[in-house]
Amino acid sequence: MTHPRSTARHRLGAVVAVVLMATAGPAVLPAAAVGTGPFPAAAPAATADATAPALKPGDSVSGVGRTGFLSRDAADPDVQRWTRLSDGAVTAFPAGHVVSGSLDSDVVVVQGQGTVTLRDMEAGRELFSLPLSSVQYAGAVGSTLFARTDLAGAGPLDLYSPGPDGPERRTATGLPADADGLSVVAAADGEAMVEYTTGTGTERTAHWAILDLASATVTSSHQFEEGAWTEKSDYALSADHVAWTQEWGGGSGVTVVVLDRATQKTRFNYLVEETGSLNIGLVGTWITFFEPGGFLSQRESSYFGLSAWNLAGTGAPRRVLDHAASDIDAAGDAHAFLGGTVDGGEGLYRVAPGPDGVPTATRLAATGEPTQVTLLRHTAPTTVDLDRTGGKLSIDWELSRTNVNMWITLRNTRTGESLTRYIDQPARDEEPQPMRFHWDGTLKWQGTEGSWTSASAGPYTWVISAAPLNGIGPTLKASGSFTVTRKSGAHDYDGDGSPDVLARDPSGNLWLQDVHHHPGWRDTTQNPESLVGGGWQVYDRIEATGNLTGGGAPEVVARDRDGVLWLYQGTGHGKAPFTARTRIGGGWNTYTLLTGGSDLTGDGRPDLVATDRSGRLWLYRSTGSASAPFAARRLIGSGGWQVYDQLTATGNIAGGPAGDLVARDKDGVLWLYLGKGDGTFAPRTKIGGGWQRYDALIGSGDLDRDGKPDLYATRQEYGTLSPGFYRGTGAWQTPFRAVEDVDYVQNGREFNLFA
């Protein structure tokens, strides 16, 4: 097995040349000769019986025979086990032993307690043992063990096989006397392929050789060109072919070379650019190869899957597995791979020629992990109260892997307002590693780019899209739903928990302007207006009242020019914030000022106050009934209120027992009236002068979401609306902080009334 190195993202199918012919050496053909597009998805694998054994995720496999396989536990590397394929029975090896598979067989090699032992797992018996004090282990093929008697790794290579009186020893012939670093790298049909080097220092040269096991004789060998061999070189052997990988051009790519053993001519020469290593296998008349390390890679490569090319030069290349992690020389004319397919998931697969000779994958054991990106679980709630969470919500999506480009879209299905965000990958050292979205409770206002609004109450959907960065498997798409609840405040006509402004233009059109405070940005924006409707020029007063009738959304009353007062109940929907009007009654033209929204009586419902032409102040207590929203009026101020030209119900801005009023006199001085809770007020307190510069003062409610009501103020200068707001302090001595700007999206329209 080879190990990938980090490389830059590169184009798919970076094929430079391939030749499928008998030649004297590597040939170069145009890339168009084989095509450079990605391979099709892997064909469905043949799945073993339902009783087939399982692998734990992350387990490694070092031996695959006809009847079982050898694996190492991912969580505890000291735990190694042989699993029988027929029934999943497990044989565990003692801790402290080094266990490896003998190539092409059901034999395992156990090193421990001073001996090296070959054990036939199919027969359930020991073949023979050798003392480690006298040999240096170099590999095993079937029931043959390779070792060197020189513990320094020099000297001849010996082959040990079972005999009637113990292990029989033969010395390999045909290897150079200075062969160093000998190890068995592949096997097939009674033959073994070994890798070694010769020379010393900078004059070292790499080789491979093929030994016949029966005669212990080298039958063929190959010397790598200078710079072509690396420690990542991989090998494969069959009765008809020998294959290996080598570097090309000083690390610019990896070449797969296949030699026809009968003709000693190069049959296949295939270069893959910009990859660190390739693992190869021979399956019948096909060469298979893949780039390891792709499952968690941050880049895409068409070679992360297991590909197969026909050495006969016919047919298109095949995708055998959608992902491969490691390979094992399996018994017979087969190869084994840890990897997976989109249909079959991750596990151990045997790849062997099918009835038509084409390599076919059969799953021997499953890890239970998906090959494609899947959603394992999520933490999206069924309901979230954004008032209780401070307008915020965090959602985790646990994916089978996180090397993805992931996007989330939240949508209010009632209003259509939405938000799409990219979700960053988690830190590599996090366990577990969820994809996490921190929502600040904002959406794109009416789909307008660059304009934001608080999320209103109602039904929501979430949709995620996670595209694998490594190209393994399709893009994951998943969705769900939840419900947002929040209390609708004063002037909150669209149900998003944030105040809105109602403005009438000279033509009688009423507009809703959404005001949004950005907690993270520490600024406030008033979005472009949306039309409520026309015909509002029939009214000379339009006043916000808060939620009079208990319907869940704030309402307004409007007085026509005949003195009839009308009620517009709220819907909580910004595009149609009011129902059809309901007549309250006549005679309201006796009043010069009206204001509502403060609970003055302590019953939890907002009330209405009015000043008549004699300067008296009247209280209309809310009843909660839509048909008769006010009780009979009650005198709460015997005179003197005619000095005011603005009267504004602010809610409880001073921390007292009830809602309050602010009143501006004709000299521009603003006064505070603290509510006592019985419908009356404490003596007035001066707030300050200079308030005559404002056209309108509106008790907006909690605009900055700090739990205290604020005051919205606006004026028009040269046809330009210039709004601002005063944060409530909660202290009656200084109820407001200095004015702060509201970022108003200019529309060039003039207004003659604000409610």
Coordinates of N, CA and C in Angstrom, one line a residue, residues 545 596-608 619 621-622 649-652 656-661 675-681:
T545 N -52.2 50.9 18.2 CA -52.8 50.7 19.5 C -52.2 49.5 20.2
G596 N -52.1 55.2 21.6 CA -52.4 53.9 22.2 C -51.1 53.0 22.2
G597 N -51.2 52.0 23.0 CA -50.1 51.0 23.0 C -49.5 50.8 24.4
S598 N -49.8 51.6 25.3 CA -49.3 51.4 26.7 C -50.4 50.8 27.6
D599 N -50.1 49.8 28.3 CA -51.0 49.2 29.3 C -51.0 50.1 30.5
L600 N -52.0 50.9 30.6 CA -52.1 51.9 31.7 C -52.8 51.4 33.0
T601 N -53.6 50.3 32.8 CA -54.4 49.8 33.9 C -53.9 48.5 34.5
G602 N -52.8 47.9 34.0 CA -52.2 46.8 34.6 C -52.9 45.5 34.3
D603 N -53.8 45.4 33.3 CA -54.5 44.2 33.0 C -53.9 43.4 31.8
G604 N -52.7 43.9 31.3 CA -52.0 43.2 30.3 C -52.5 43.6 28.9
R605 N -53.4 44.5 28.8 CA -53.9 44.9 27.4 C -53.6 46.4 27.2
P606 N -53.2 46.8 26.0 CA -52.9 48.2 25.8 C -54.2 49.0 25.7
D607 N -54.0 50.2 26.2 CA -55.2 51.1 26.3 C -55.0 52.3 25.4
L608 N -56.0 53.1 25.3 CA -56.0 54.3 24.4 C -56.3 55.5 25.2
L619 N -59.3 58.3 29.2 CA -58.8 56.9 29.1 C -59.9 56.0 28.5
R621 N -60.1 52.2 28.2 CA -59.5 50.9 28.6 C -59.9 49.9 27.6
S622 N -58.9 49.0 27.3 CA -59.1 48.0 26.3 C -60.0 46.9 26.9
A649 N -47.8 57.1 23.4 CA -47.7 56.0 24.4 C -46.4 55.2 24.1
T650 N -45.6 55.0 25.1 CA -44.3 54.4 25.0 C -44.2 53.0 25.5
G651 N -45.2 52.5 26.2 CA -45.0 51.4 27.0 C -44.3 51.7 28.3
N652 N -43.8 50.7 29.0 CA -43.2 51.0 30.3 C -41.7 51.3 30.1
G656 N -41.6 51.4 36.0 CA -42.7 51.5 37.0 C -43.7 50.4 36.8
P657 N -44.9 50.6 37.5 CA -45.9 49.5 37.5 C -46.7 49.4 36.3
A658 N -46.7 50.4 35.3 CA -47.5 50.4 34.2 C -46.9 51.1 33.0
G659 N -47.6 51.2 31.9 CA -47.1 51.9 30.8 C -47.1 53.4 31.0
D660 N -46.3 54.1 30.2 CA -46.0 55.6 30.4 C -46.4 56.3 29.1
L661 N -46.4 57.7 29.2 CA -46.6 58.6 28.1 C -45.5 59.6 28.1
G675 N -46.9 56.0 34.4 CA -48.1 55.4 34.7 C -48.1 54.8 36.1
K676 N -49.2 54.9 36.8 CA -49.3 54.4 38.2 C -49.8 52.9 38.2
G677 N -50.5 52.5 37.1 CA -51.1 51.2 37.0 C -52.6 51.2 37.2
D678 N -53.2 52.4 37.6 CA -54.6 52.5 37.8 C -55.3 53.4 36.7
G679 N -54.5 53.6 35.7 CA -55.0 54.5 34.6 C -54.7 55.9 34.7
T680 N -54.0 56.3 35.8 CA -53.6 57.7 36.0 C -52.0 57.8 36.0
F681 N -51.5 59.0 36.1 CA -50.1 59.3 36.0 C -49.6 60.1 37.1

